[in-house]
PDB file of C-alpha atoms in Angstrom:
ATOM      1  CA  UNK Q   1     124.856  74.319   7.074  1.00 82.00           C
ATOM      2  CA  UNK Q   2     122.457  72.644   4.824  1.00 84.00           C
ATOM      3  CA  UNK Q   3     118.916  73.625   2.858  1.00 82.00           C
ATOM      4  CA  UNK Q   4     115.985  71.099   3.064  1.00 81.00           C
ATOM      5  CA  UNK Q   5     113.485  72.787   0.761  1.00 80.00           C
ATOM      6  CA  UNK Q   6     112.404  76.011   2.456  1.00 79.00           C
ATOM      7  CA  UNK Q   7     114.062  75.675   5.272  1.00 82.00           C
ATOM      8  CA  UNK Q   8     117.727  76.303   6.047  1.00 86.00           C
ATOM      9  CA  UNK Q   9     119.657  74.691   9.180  1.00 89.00           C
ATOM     10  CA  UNK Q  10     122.965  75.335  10.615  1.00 89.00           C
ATOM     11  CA  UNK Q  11     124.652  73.151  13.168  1.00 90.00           C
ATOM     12  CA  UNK Q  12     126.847  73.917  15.595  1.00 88.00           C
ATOM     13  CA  UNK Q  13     128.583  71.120  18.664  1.00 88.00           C
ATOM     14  CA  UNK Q  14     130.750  71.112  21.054  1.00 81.00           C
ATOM     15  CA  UNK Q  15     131.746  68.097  23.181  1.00 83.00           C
ATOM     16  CA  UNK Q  16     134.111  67.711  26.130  1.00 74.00           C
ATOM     17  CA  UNK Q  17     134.471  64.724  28.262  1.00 71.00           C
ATOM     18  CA  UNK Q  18     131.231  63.894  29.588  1.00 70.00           C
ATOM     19  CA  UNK Q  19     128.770  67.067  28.425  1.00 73.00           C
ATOM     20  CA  UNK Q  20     127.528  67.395  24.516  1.00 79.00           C
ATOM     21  CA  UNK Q  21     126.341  71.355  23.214  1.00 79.00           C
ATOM     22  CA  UNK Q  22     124.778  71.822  20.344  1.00 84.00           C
ATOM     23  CA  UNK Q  23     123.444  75.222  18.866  1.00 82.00           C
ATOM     24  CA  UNK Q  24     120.486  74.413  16.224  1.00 84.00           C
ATOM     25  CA  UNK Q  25     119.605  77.299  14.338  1.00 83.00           C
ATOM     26  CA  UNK Q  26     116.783  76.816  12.084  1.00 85.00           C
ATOM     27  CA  UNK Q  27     115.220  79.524   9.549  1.00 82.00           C
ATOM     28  CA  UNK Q  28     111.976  78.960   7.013  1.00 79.00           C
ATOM     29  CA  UNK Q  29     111.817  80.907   4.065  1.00 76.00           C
ATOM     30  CA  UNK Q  30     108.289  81.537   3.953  1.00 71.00           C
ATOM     31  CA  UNK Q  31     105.931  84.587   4.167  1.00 69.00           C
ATOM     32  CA  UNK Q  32     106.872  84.367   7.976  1.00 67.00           C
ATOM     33  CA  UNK Q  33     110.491  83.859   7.746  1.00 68.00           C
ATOM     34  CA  UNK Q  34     110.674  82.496  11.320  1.00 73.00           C
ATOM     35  CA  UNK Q  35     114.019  81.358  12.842  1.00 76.00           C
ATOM     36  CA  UNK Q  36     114.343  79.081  15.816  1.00 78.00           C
ATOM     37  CA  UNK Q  37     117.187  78.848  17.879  1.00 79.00           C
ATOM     38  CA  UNK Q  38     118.267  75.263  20.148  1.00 79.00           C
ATOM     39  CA  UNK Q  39     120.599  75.198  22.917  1.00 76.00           C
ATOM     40  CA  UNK Q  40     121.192  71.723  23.897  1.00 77.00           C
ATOM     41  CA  UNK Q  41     123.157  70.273  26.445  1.00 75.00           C
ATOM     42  CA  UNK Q  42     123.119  66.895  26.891  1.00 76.00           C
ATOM     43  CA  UNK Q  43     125.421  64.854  29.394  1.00 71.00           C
ATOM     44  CA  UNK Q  44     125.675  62.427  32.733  1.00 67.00           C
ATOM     45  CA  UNK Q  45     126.195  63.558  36.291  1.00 62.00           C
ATOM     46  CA  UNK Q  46     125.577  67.552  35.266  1.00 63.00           C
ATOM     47  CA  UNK Q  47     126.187  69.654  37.940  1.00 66.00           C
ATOM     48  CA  UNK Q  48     125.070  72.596  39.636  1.00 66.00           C
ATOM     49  CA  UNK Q  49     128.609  74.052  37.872  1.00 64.00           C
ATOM     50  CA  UNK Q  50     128.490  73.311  34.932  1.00 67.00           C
ATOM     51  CA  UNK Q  51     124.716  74.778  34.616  1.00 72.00           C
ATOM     52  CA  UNK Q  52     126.430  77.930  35.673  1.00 77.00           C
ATOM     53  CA  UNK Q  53     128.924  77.991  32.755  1.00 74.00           C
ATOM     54  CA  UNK Q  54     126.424  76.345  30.351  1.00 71.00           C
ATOM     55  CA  UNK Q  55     124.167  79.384  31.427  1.00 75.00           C
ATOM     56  CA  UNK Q  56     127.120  81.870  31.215  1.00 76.00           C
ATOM     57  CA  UNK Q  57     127.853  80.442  27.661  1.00 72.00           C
ATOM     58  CA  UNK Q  58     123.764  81.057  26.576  1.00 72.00           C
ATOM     59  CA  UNK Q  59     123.926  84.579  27.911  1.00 77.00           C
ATOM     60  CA  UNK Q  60     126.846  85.632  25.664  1.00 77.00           C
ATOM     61  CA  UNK Q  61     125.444  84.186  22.742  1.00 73.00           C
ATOM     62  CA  UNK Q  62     121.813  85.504  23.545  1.00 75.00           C
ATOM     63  CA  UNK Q  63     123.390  89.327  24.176  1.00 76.00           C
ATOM     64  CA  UNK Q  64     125.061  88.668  20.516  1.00 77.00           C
ATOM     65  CA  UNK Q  65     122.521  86.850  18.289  1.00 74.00           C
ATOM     66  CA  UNK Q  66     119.097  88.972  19.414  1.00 75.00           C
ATOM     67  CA  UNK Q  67     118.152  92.622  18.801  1.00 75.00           C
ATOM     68  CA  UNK Q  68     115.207  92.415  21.079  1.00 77.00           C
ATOM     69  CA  UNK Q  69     114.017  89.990  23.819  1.00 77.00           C
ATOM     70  CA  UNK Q  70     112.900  87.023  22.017  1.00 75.00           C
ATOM     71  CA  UNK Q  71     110.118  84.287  23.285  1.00 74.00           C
ATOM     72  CA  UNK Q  72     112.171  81.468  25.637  1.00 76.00           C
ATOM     73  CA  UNK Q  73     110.937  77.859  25.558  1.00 78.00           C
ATOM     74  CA  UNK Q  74     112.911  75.892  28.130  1.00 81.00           C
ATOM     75  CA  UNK Q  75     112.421  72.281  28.423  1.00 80.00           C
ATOM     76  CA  UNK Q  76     114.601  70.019  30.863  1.00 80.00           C
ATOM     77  CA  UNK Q  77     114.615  66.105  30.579  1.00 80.00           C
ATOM     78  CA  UNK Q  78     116.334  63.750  33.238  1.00 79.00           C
ATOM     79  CA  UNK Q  79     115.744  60.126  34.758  1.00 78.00           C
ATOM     80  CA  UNK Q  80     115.162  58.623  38.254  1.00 74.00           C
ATOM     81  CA  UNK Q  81     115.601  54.919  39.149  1.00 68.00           C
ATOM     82  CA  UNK Q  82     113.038  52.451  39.611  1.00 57.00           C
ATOM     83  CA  UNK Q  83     112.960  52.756  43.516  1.00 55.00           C
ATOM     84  CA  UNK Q  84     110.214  55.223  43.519  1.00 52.00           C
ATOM     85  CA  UNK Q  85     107.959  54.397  46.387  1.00 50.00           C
ATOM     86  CA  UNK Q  86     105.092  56.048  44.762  1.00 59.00           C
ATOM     87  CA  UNK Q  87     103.108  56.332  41.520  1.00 66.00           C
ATOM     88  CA  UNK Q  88     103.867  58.963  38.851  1.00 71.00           C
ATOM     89  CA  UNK Q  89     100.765  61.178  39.963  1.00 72.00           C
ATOM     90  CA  UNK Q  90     102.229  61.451  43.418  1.00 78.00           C
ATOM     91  CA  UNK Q  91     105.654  62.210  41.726  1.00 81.00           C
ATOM     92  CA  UNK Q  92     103.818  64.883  39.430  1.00 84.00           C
ATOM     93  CA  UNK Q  93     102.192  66.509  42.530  1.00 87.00           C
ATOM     94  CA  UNK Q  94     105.176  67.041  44.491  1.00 87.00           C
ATOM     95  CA  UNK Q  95     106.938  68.668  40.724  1.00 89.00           C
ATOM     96  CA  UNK Q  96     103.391  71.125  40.363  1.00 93.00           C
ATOM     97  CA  UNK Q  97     104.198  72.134  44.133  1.00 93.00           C
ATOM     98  CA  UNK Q  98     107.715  72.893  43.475  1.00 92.00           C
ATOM     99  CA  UNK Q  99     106.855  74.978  41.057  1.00 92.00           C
ATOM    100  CA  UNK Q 100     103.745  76.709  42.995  1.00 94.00           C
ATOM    101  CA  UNK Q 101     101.432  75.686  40.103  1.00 94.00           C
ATOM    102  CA  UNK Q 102      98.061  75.152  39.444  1.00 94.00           C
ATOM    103  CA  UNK Q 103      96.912  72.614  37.010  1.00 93.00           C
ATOM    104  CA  UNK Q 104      95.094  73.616  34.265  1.00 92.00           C
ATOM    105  CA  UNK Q 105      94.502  69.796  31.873  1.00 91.00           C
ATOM    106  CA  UNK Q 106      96.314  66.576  32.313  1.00 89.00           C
ATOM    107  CA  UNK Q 107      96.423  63.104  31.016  1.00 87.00           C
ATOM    108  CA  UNK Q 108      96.760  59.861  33.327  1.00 85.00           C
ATOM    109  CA  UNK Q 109      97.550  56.100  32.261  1.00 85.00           C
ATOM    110  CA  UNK Q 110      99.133  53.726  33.811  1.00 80.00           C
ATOM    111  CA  UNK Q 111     102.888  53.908  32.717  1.00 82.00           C
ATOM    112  CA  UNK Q 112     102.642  57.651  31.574  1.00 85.00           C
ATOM    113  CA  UNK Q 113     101.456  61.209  33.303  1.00 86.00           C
ATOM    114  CA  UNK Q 114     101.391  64.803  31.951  1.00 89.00           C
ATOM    115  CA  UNK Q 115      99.982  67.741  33.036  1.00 92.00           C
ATOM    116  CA  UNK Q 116      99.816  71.205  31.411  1.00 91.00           C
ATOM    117  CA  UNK Q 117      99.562  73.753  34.338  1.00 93.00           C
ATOM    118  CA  UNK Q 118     100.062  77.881  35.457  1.00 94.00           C
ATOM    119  CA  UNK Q 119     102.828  79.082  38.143  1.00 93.00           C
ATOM    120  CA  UNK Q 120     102.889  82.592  38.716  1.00 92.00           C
ATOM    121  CA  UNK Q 121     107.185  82.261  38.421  1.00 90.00           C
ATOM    122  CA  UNK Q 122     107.080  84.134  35.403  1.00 84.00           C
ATOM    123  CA  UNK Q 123     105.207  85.829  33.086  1.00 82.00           C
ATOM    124  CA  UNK Q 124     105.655  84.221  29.538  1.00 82.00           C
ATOM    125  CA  UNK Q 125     102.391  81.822  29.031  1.00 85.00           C
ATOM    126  CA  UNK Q 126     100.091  80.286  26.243  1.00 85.00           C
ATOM    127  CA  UNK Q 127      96.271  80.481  26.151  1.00 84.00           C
ATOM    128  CA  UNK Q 128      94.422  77.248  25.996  1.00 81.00           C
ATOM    129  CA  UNK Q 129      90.896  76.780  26.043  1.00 80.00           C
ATOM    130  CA  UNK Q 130      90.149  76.558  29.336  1.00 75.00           C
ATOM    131  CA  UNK Q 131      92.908  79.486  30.825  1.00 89.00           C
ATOM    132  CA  UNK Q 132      96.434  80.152  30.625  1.00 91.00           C
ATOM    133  CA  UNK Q 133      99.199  77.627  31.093  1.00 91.00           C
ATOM    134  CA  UNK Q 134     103.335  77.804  31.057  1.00 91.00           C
ATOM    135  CA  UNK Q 135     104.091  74.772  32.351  1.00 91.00           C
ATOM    136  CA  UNK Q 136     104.102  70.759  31.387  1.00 91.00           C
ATOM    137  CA  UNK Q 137     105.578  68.411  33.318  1.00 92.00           C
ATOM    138  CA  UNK Q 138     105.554  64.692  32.078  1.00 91.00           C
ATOM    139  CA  UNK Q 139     106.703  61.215  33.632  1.00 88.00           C
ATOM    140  CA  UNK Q 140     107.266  57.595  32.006  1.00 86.00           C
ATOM    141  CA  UNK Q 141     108.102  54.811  33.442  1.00 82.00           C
ATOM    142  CA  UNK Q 142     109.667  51.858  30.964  1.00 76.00           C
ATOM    143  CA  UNK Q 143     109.355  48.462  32.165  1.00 64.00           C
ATOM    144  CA  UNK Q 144     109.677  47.134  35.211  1.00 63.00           C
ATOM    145  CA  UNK Q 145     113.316  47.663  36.663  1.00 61.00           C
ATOM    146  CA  UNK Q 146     114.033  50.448  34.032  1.00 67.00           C
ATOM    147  CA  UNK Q 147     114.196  54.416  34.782  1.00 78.00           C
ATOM    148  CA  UNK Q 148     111.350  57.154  34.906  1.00 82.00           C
ATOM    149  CA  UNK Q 149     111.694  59.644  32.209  1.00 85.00           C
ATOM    150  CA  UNK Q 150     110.536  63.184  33.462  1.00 86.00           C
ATOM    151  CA  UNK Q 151     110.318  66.160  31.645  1.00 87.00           C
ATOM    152  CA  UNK Q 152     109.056  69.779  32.565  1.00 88.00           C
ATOM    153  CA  UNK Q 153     108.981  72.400  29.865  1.00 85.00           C
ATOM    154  CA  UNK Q 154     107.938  76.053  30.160  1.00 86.00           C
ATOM    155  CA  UNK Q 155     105.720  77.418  28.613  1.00 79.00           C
ATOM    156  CA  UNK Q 156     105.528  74.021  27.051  1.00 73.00           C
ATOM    157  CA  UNK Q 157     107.307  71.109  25.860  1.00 73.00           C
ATOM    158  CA  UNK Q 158     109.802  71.032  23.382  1.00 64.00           C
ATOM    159  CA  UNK Q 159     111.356  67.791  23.301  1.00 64.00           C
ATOM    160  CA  UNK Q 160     110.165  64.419  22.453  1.00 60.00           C
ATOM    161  CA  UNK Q 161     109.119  61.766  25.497  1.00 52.00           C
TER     162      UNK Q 161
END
């Protein structure tokens, strides 16, 4: 546990063999006194499995941390070889109709695509200017031979990429 001005962190980790938790929970002593809580798993070859116990393990803690239902920001991040036959707009396309969504703004260059969007999955989303959105999906490829980063977040994401 440490203090970095007004805001107080605690740290908690867990590692065996190939899979890394950690439980972040930050609090800022302001007029607001917010306090975020991370779950993050990190690891190689997860599988369906271990998701199950990683999201037995959340629920437990979840029932025993919160008094009421708090807001959920999810945000998954993986990576595909270079093989893809197509170009990351195709790729983002096929993600938007996995999810049944609709996009709502996105940005396009050559190396990197994101896209904010609304699925009707579930109910949580943000307002933006133009309508609501609870979804971002983004893809980057690194240099040629290298891997394509994607990430999807709901309502939004969360993580760096």
């Amino acid at each position: 546990m440490k203090r970095e001005r007004d805001l107080w962190k605690a740290i908690g980790t867990r590692k065996s063999e190939d899979v890394n938790e950690v439980i972040l929970l930050t609090y800022a002593i302001d007029e607001h006194s917010n306090a975020y809580i991370s779950y993050h798993v990190t690891g190689q070859g997860l599988k369906e499995k271990n998701m199950t116990h990683f999201q037995n393990v959340f629920q437990t803690n979840y029932e025993k941390i919160f008094l009421s239902e708090p807001i959920i920001f999810s945000c998954a991040t993986g990576e595909i070889n270079d093989k893809m036959e197509s170009v990351l707009s195709v790729e983002i396309q096929d993600l938007l109709r996995a999810f049944n969504a609709k996009p709502v703004e996105s940005l396009v260059e050559e190396s990197f695509t994101s896209v904010s969007a609304y699925t009707g999955l579930w109910k949580e989303a943000l307002q933006t200017k133009k309508q609501e959105m609870n979804l971002q999906i983004a893809l980057r490829k690194t240099r040629m031979g290298g891997q394509t980063t994607i990430v999807v977040g709901t309502p939004i994401i969360t993580s760096e990429y």
